[in-house]
PDB file of C-alpha atoms in Angstrom:
ATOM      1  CA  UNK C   1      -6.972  34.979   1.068  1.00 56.00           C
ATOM      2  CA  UNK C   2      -6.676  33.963   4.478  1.00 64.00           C
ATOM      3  CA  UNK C   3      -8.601  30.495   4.264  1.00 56.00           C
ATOM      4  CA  UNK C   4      -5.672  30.184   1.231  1.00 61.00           C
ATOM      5  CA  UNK C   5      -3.099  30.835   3.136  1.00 67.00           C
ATOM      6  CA  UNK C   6      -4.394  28.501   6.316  1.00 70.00           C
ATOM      7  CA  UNK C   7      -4.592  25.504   3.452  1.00 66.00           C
ATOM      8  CA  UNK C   8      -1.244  25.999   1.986  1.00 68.00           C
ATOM      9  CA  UNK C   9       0.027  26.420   5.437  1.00 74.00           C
ATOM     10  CA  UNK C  10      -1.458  22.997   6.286  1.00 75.00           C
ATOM     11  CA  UNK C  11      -0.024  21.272   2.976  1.00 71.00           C
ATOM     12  CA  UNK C  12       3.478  22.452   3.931  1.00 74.00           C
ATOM     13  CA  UNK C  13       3.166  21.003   7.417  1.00 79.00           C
ATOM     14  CA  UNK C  14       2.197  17.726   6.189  1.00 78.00           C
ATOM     15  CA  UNK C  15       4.614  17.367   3.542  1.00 78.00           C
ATOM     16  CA  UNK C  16       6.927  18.198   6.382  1.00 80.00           C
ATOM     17  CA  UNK C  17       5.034  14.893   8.855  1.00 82.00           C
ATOM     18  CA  UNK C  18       5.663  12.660   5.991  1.00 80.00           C
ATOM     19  CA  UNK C  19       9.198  13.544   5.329  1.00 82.00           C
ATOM     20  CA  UNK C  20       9.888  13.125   8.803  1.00 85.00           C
ATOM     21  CA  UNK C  21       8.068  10.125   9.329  1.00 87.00           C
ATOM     22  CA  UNK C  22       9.559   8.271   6.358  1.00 86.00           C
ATOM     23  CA  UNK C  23      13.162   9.220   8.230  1.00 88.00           C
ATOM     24  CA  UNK C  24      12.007   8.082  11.452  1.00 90.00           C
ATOM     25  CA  UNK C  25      10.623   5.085  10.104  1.00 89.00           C
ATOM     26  CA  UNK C  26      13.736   4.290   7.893  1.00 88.00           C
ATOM     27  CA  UNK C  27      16.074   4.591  10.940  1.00 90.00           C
ATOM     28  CA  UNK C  28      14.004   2.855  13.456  1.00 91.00           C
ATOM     29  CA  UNK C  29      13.583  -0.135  10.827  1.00 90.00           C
ATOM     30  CA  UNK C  30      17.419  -0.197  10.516  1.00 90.00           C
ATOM     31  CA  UNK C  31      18.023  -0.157  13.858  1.00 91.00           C
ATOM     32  CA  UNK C  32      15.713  -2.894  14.844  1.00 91.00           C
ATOM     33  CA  UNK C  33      17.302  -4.734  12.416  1.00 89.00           C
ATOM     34  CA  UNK C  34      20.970  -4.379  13.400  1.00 89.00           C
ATOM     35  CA  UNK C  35      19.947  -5.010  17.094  1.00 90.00           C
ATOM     36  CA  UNK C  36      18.666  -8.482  15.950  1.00 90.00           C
ATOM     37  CA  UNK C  37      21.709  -8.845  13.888  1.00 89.00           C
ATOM     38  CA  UNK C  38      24.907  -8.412  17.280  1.00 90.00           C
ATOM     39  CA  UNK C  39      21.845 -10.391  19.432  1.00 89.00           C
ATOM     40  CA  UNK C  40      22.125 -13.650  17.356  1.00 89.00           C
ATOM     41  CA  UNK C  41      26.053 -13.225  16.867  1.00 89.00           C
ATOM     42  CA  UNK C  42      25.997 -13.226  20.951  1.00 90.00           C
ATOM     43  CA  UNK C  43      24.144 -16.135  20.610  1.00 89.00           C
ATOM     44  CA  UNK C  44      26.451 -17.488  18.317  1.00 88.00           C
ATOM     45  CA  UNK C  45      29.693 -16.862  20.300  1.00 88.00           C
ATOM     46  CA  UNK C  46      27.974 -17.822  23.401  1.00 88.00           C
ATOM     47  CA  UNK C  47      26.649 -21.240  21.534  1.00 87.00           C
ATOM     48  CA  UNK C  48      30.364 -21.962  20.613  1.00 87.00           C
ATOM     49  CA  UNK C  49      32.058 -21.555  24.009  1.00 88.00           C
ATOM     50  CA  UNK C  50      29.729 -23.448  25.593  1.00 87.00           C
ATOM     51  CA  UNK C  51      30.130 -25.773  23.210  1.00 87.00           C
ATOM     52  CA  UNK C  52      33.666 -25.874  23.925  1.00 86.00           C
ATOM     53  CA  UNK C  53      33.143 -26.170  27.371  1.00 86.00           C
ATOM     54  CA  UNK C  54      31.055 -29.572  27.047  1.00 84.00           C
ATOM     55  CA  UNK C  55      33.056 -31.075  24.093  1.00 86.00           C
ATOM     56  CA  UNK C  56      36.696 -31.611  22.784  1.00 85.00           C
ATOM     57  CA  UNK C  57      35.776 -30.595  19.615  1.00 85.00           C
ATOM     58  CA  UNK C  58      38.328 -30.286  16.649  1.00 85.00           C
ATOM     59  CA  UNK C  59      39.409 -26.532  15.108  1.00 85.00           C
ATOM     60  CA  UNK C  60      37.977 -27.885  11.840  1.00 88.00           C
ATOM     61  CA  UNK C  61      35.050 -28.202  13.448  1.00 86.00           C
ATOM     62  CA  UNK C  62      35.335 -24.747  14.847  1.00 86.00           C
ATOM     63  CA  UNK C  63      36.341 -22.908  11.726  1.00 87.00           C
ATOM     64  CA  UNK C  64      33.085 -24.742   9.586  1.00 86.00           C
ATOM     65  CA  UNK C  65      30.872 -23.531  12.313  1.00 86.00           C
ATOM     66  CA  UNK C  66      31.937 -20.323  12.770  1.00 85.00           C
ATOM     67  CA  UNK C  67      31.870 -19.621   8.489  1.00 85.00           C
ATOM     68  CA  UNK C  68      28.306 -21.170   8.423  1.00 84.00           C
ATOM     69  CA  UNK C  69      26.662 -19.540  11.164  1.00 84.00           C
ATOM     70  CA  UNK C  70      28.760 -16.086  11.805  1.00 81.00           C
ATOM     71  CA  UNK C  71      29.850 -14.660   8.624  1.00 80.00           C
ATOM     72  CA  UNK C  72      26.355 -14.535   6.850  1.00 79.00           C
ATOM     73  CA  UNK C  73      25.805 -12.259  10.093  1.00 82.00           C
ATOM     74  CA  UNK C  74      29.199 -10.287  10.123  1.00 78.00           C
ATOM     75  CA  UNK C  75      29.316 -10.056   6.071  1.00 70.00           C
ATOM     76  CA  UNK C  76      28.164  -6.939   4.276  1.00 71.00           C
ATOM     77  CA  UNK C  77      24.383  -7.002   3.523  1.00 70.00           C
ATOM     78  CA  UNK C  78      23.618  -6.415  -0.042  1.00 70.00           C
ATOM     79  CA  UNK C  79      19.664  -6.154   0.370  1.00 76.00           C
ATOM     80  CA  UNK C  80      18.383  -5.369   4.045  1.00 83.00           C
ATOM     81  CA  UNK C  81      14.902  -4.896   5.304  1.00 86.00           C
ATOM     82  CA  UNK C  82      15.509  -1.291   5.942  1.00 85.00           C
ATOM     83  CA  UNK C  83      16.735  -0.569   2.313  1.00 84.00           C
ATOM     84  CA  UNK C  84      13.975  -2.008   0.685  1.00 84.00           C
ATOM     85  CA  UNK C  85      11.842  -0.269   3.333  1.00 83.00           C
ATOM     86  CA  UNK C  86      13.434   2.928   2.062  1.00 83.00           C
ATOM     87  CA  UNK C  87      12.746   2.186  -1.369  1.00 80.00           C
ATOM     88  CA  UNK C  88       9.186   1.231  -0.869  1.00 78.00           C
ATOM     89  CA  UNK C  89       8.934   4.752   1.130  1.00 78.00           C
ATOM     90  CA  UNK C  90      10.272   6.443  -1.385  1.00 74.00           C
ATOM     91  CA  UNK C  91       7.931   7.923  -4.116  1.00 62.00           C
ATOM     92  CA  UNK C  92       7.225   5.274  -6.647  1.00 53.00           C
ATOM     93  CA  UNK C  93       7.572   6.664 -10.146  1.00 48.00           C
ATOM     94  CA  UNK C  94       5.137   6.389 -12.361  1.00 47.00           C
ATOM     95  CA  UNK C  95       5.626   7.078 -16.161  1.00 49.00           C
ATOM     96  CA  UNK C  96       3.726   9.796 -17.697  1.00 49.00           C
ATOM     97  CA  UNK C  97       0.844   8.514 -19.414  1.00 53.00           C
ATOM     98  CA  UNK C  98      -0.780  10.033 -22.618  1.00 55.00           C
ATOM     99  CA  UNK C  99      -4.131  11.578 -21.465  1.00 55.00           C
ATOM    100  CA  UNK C 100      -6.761   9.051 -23.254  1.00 56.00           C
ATOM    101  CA  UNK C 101      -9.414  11.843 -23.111  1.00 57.00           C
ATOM    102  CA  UNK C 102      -7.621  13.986 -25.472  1.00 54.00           C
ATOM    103  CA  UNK C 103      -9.502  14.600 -28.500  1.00 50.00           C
ATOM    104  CA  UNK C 104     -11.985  12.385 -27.039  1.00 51.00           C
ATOM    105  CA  UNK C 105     -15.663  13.259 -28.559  1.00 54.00           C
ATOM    106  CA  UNK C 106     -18.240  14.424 -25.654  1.00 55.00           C
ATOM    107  CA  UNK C 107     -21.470  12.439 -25.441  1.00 57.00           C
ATOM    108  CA  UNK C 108     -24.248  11.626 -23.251  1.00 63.00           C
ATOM    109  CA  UNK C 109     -24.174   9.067 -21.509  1.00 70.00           C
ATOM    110  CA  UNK C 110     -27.492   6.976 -20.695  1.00 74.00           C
ATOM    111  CA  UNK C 111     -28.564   4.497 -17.829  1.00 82.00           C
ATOM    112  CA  UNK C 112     -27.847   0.804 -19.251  1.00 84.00           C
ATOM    113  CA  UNK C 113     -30.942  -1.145 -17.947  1.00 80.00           C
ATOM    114  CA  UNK C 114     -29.647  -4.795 -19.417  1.00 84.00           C
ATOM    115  CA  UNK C 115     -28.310  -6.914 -16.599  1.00 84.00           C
ATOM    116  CA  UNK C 116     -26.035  -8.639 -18.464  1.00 86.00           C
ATOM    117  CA  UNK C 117     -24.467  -5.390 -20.572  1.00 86.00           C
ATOM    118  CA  UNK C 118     -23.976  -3.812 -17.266  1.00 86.00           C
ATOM    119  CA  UNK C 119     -22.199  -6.769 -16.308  1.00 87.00           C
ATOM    120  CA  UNK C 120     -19.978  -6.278 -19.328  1.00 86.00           C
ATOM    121  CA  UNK C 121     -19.782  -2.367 -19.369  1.00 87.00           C
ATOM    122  CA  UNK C 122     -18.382  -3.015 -15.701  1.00 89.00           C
ATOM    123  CA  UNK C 123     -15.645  -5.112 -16.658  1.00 88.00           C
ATOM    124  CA  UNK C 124     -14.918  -2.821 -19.237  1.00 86.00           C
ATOM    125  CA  UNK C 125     -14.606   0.078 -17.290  1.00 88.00           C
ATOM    126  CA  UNK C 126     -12.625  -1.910 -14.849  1.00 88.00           C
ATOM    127  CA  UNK C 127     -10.007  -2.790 -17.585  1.00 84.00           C
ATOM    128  CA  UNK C 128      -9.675   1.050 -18.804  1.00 84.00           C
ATOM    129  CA  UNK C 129      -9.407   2.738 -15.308  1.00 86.00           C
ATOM    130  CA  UNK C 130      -6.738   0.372 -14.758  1.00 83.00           C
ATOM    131  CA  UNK C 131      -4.906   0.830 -17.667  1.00 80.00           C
ATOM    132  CA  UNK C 132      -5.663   4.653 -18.198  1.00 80.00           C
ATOM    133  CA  UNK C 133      -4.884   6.087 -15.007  1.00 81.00           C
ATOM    134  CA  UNK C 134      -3.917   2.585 -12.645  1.00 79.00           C
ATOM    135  CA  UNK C 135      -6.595   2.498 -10.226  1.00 84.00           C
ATOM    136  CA  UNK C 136      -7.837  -0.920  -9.278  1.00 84.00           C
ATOM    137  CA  UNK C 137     -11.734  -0.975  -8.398  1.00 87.00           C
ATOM    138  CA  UNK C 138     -13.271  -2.681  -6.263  1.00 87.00           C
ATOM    139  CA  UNK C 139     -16.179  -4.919  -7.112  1.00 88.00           C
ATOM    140  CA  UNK C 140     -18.800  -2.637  -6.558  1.00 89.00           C
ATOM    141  CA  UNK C 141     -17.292   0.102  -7.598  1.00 89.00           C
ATOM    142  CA  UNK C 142     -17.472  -1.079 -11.210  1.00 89.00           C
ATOM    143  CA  UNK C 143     -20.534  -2.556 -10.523  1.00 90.00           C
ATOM    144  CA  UNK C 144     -22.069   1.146 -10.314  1.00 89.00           C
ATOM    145  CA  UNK C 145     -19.922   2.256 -12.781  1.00 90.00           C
ATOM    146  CA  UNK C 146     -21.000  -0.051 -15.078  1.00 89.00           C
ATOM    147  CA  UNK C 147     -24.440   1.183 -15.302  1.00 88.00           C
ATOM    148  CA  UNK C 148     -23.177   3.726 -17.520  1.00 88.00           C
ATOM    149  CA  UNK C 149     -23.103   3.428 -21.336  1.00 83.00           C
ATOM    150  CA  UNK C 150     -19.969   6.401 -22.015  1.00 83.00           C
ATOM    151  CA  UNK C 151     -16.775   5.229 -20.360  1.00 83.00           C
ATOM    152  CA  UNK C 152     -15.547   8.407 -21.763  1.00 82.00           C
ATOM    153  CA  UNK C 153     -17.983  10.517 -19.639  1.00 84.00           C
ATOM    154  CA  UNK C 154     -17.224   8.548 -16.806  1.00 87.00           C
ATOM    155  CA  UNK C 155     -13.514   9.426 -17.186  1.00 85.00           C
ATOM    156  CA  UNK C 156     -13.933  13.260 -17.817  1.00 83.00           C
ATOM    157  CA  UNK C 157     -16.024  13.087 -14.644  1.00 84.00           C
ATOM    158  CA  UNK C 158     -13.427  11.657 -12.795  1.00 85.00           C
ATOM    159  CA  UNK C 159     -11.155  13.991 -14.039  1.00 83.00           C
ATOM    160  CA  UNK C 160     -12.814  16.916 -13.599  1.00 82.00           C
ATOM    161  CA  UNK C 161     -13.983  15.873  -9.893  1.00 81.00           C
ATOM    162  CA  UNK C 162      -9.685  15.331  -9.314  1.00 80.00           C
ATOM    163  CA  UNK C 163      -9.449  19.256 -10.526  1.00 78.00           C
ATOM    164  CA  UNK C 164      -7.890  17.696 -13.636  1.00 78.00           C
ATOM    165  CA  UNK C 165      -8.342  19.124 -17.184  1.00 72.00           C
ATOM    166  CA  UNK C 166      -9.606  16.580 -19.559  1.00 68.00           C
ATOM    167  CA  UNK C 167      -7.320  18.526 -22.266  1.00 66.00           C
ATOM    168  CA  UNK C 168      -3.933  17.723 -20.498  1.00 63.00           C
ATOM    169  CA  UNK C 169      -1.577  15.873 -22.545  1.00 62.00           C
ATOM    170  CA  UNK C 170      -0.252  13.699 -19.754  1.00 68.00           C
ATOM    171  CA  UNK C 171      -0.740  12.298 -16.407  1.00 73.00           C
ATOM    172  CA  UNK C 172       1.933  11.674 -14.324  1.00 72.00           C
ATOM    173  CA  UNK C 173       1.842  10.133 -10.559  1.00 71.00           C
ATOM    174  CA  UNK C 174       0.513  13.174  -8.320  1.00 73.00           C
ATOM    175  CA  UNK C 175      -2.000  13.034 -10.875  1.00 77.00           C
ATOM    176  CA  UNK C 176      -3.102   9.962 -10.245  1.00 78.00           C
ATOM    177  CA  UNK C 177      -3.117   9.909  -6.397  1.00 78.00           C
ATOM    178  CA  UNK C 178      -5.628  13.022  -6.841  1.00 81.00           C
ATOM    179  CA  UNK C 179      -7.646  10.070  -9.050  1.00 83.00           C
ATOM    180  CA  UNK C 180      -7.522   6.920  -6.281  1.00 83.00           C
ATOM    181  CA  UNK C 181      -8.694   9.801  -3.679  1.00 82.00           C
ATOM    182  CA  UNK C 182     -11.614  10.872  -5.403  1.00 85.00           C
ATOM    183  CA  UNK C 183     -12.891   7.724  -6.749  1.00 87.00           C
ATOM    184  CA  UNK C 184     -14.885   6.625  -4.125  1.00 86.00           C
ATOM    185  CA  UNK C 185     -17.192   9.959  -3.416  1.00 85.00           C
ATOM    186  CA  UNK C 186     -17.482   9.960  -7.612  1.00 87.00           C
ATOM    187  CA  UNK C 187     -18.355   6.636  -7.123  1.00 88.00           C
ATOM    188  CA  UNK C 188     -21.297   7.296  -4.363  1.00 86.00           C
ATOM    189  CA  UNK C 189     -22.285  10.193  -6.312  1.00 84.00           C
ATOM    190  CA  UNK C 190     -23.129   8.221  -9.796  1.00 86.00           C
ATOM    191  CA  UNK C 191     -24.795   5.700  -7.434  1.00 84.00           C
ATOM    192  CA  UNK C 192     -27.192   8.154  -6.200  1.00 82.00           C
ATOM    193  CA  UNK C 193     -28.053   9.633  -9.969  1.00 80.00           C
ATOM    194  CA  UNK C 194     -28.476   5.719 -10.651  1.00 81.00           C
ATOM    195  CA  UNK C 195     -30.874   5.926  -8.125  1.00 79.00           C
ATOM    196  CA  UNK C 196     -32.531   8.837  -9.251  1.00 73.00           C
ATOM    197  CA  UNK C 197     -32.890   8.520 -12.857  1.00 73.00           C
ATOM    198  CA  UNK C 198     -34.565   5.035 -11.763  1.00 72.00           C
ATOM    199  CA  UNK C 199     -36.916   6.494  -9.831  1.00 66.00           C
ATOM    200  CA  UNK C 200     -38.027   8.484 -12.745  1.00 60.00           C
ATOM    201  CA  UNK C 201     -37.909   5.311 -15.143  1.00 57.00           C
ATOM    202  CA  UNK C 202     -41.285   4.306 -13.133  1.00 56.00           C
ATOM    203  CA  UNK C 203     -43.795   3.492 -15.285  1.00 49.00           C
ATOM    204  CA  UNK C 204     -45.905   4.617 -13.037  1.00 51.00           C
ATOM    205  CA  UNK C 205     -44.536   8.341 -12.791  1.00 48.00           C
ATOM    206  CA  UNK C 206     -44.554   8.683 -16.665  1.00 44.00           C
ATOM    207  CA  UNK C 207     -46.627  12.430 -16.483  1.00 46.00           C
ATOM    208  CA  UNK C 208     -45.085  13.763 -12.713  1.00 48.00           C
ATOM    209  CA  UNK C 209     -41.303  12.073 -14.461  1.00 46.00           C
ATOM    210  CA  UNK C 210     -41.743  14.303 -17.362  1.00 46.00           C
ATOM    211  CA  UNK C 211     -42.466  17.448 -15.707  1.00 49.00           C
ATOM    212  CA  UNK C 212     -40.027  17.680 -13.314  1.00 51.00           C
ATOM    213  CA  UNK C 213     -37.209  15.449 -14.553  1.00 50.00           C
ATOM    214  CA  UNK C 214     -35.543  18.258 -15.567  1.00 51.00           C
ATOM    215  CA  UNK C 215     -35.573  20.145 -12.589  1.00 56.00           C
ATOM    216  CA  UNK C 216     -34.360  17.157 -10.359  1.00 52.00           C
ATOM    217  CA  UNK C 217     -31.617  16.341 -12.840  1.00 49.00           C
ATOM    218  CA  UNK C 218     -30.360  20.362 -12.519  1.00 52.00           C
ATOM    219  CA  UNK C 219     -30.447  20.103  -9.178  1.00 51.00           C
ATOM    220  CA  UNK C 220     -28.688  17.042  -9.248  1.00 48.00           C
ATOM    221  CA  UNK C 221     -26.339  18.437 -11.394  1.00 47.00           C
ATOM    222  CA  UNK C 222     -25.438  21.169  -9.257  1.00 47.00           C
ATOM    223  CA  UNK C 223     -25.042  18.647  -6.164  1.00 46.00           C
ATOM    224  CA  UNK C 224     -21.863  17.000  -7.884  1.00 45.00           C
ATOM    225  CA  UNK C 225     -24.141  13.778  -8.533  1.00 46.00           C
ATOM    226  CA  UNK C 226     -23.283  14.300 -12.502  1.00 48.00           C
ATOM    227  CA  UNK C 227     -20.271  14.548 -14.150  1.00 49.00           C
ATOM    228  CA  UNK C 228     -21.445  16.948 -16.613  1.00 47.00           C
ATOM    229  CA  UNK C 229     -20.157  20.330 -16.226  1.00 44.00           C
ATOM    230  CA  UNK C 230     -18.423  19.294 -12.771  1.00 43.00           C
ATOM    231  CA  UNK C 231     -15.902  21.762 -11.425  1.00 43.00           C
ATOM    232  CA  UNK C 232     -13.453  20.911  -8.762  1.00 44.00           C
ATOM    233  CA  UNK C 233     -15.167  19.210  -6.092  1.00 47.00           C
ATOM    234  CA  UNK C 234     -12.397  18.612  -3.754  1.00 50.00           C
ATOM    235  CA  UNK C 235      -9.639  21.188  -4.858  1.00 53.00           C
ATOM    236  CA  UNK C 236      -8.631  21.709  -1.024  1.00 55.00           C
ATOM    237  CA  UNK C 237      -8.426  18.510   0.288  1.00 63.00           C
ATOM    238  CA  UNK C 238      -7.316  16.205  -2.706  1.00 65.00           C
ATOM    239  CA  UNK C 239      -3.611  17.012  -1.337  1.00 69.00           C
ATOM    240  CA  UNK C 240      -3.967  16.456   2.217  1.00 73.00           C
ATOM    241  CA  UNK C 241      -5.551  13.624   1.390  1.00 73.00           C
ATOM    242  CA  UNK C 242      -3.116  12.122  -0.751  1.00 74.00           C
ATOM    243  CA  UNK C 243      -0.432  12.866   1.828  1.00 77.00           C
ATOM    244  CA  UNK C 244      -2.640  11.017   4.599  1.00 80.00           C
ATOM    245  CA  UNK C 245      -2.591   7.878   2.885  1.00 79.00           C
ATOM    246  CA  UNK C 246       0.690   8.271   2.059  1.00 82.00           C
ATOM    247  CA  UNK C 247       1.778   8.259   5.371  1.00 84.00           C
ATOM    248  CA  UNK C 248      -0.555   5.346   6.695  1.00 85.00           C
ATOM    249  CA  UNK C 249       0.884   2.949   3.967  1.00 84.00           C
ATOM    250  CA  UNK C 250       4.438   4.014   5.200  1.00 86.00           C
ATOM    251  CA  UNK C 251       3.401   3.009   8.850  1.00 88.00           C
ATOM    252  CA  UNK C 252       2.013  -0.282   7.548  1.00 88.00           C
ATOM    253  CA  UNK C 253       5.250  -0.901   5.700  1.00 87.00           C
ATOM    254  CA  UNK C 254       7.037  -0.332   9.263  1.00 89.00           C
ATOM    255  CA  UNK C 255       4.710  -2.616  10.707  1.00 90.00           C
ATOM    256  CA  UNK C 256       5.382  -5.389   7.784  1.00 90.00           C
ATOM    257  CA  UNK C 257       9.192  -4.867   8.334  1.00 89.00           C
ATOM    258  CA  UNK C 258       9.373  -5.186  11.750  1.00 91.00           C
ATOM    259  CA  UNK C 259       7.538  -8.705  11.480  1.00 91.00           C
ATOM    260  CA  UNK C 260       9.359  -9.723   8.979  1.00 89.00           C
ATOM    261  CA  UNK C 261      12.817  -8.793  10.534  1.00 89.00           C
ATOM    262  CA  UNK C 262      11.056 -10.801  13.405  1.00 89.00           C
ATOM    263  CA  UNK C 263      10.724 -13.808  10.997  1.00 89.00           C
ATOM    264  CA  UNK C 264      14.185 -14.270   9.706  1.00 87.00           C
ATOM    265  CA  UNK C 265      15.825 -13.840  13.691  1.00 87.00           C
ATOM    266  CA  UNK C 266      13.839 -17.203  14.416  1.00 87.00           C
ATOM    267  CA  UNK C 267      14.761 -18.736  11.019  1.00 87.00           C
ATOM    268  CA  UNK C 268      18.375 -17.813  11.742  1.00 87.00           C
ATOM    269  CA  UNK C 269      18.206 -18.910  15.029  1.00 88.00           C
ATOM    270  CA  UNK C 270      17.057 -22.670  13.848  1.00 88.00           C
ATOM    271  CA  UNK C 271      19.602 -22.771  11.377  1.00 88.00           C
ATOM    272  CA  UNK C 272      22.181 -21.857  14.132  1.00 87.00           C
ATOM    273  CA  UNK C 273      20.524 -24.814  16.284  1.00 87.00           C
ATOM    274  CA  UNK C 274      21.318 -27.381  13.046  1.00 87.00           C
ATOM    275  CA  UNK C 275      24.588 -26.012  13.062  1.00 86.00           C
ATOM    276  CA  UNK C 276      25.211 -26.489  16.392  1.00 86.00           C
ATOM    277  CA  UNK C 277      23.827 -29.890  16.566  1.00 85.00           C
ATOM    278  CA  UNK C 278      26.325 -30.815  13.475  1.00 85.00           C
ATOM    279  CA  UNK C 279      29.451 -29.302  15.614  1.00 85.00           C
ATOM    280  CA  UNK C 280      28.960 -31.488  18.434  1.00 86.00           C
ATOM    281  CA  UNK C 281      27.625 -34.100  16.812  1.00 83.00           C
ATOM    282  CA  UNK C 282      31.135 -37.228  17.511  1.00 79.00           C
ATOM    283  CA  UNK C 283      32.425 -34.794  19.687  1.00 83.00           C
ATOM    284  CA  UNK C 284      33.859 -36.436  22.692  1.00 84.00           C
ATOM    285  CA  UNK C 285      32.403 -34.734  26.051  1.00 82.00           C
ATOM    286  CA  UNK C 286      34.233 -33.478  28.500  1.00 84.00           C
ATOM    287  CA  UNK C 287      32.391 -35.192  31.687  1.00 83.00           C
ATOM    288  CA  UNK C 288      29.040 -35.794  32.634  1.00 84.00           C
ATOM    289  CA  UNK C 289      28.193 -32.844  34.202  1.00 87.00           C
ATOM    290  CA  UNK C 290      29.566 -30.391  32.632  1.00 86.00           C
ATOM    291  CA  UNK C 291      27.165 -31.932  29.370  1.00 85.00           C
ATOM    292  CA  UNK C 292      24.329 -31.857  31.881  1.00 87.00           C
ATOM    293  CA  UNK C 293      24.627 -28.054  32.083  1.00 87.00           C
ATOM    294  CA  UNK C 294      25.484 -27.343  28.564  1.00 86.00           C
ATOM    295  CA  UNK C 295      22.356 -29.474  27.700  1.00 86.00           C
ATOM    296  CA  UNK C 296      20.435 -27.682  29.594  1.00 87.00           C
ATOM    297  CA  UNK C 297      21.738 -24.390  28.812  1.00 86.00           C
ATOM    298  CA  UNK C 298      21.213 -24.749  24.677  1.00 85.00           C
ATOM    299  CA  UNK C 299      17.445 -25.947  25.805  1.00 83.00           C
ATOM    300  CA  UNK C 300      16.803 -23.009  27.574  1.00 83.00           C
ATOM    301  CA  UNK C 301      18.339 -20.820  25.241  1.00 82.00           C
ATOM    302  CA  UNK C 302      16.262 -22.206  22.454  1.00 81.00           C
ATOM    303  CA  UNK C 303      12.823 -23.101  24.212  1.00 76.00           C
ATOM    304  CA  UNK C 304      11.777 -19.554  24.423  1.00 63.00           C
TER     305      UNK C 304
END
């Protein structure tokens, strides 16, 4: 009761991290963002008067620059970094998916000792994972996998090592995080029964394979190495988990915002160095050195 309590405890705390953190990282994103945007109207204004300074330059002239370079900062910002941010934080919906193990016939599945069938069985079972539960395996991962003749099996094992029953009617997208978290220990485990059911394939063993095959298979059974009869393997962690990850992809989408606000300050920038190339471009100057300084202030202003 107590150990139940600590867990549940723990789940509410990090449902609580993430919901903070997603805030925090919303907010900091946004302003990050808007600190870019007043930096490069400074730079804008102080482009223009010392522009003005240097050149007699016509209030045509003025008015062009100041639409082309200041109102795409000053105007209202249909799509921003930090609301897409948001909406990638936010919890992507997934639509409920009809359980493809329902009504499914159990069988046994055996070890598929064709190179090239494996090869095949492993881009099969990379096809159906994807499109029964949206997991996308890695390489080996379906290589191992694909040593198995019963997709089927493989998919009730999954399920039943995610603490799903193979009976539900649909999936929907907690139940599929619980899925991506446990593939890869399913995955290790099947590799090691691989293993193991090799060993006894040696010709060599034939009479010692026989007589304790069983045995080893039980006790492999128990282990979690099998998906037969597998109960919940990982009924207290699958949620922490899940929330882990969750929060590590929402600090990599900070990090992916932050360069990309990063990117379009130095592409605005350049554009604002075009434009003010074009607005003095004919313009009369207004002496020699007041030019000098204004020449060298726009290359030290843009040289950095």
């Amino acid at each position: 009761m107590i150990y139940r309590l600590r867990r549940e405890a723990e789940l509410i705390r990090a449902c609580f991290v993430l919901a903070v953190t997603r805030r925090q990282v919303v907010k900091r994103v946004a302003r990050e963002e808007k600190k870019n945007r007043w930096n490069l109207v400074l730079l804008v204004l102080r482009d223009l008067f010392s522009a003005c300074g240097a050149h007699q330059i016509q209030k045509q002239a003025i008015r062009e620059y100041l639409v082309e370079s200041l109102y795409p900062l000053l105007g209202k910002q249909k799509e921003t970094v930090a609301k897409r941010l948001a909406a990638d934080c936010a919890e992507v919906p997934w639509k409920e998916q009809r359980n493809p193990l329902k009504g499914a016939r159990e069988a046994e599945a055996y070890l598929i000792t064709s190179r090239r069938i494996r090869y095949l069985q492993a881009r099969v079972v990379e096809f159906a994972f994807a499109d029964w539960y949206g997991l996308n395996m890695l390489p080996r991962q379906s290589e191992i996998l694909g040593c198995y003749s019963d997709i089927a099996w493989l998919a009730r094992g999954l399920m039943k090592s995610a603490g799903l029953s193979e009976k539900k009617g649909s999936l929907k997208n907690n139940d599929r995080q619980r899925l991506f978290v446990v593939l890869e220990p399913f995955v290790k485990g099947l590799e090691l029964r691989r293993l193991h059911l090799e060993g006894l394939s040696n010709p060599g063993r034939i009479i010692l394979a026989s007589l304790v095959q069983k045995r080893r298979i039980g006790r492999l059974r128990r282990s979690g190495f099998s998906p037969d009869n597998l109960k919940s393997l990982y009924p207290d962690m699958l949620d922490l988990e899940t929330l882990r990850i969750r929060q590590e992809d929402i600090l990599n989408l900070r990090d992916n915002a932050f360069r990309l606000i990063e990117t379009k300050a130095i592409g605005r920038r350049f554009e604002n160095y075009l434009h003010l190339q074009t607005l003095t471009m004919g313009a009369p100057s207004r002496g020699s050195r007041k030019l000098s300084r204004y020449l060298t202030a726009v290359e030290s202003r843009y040289s950095a």
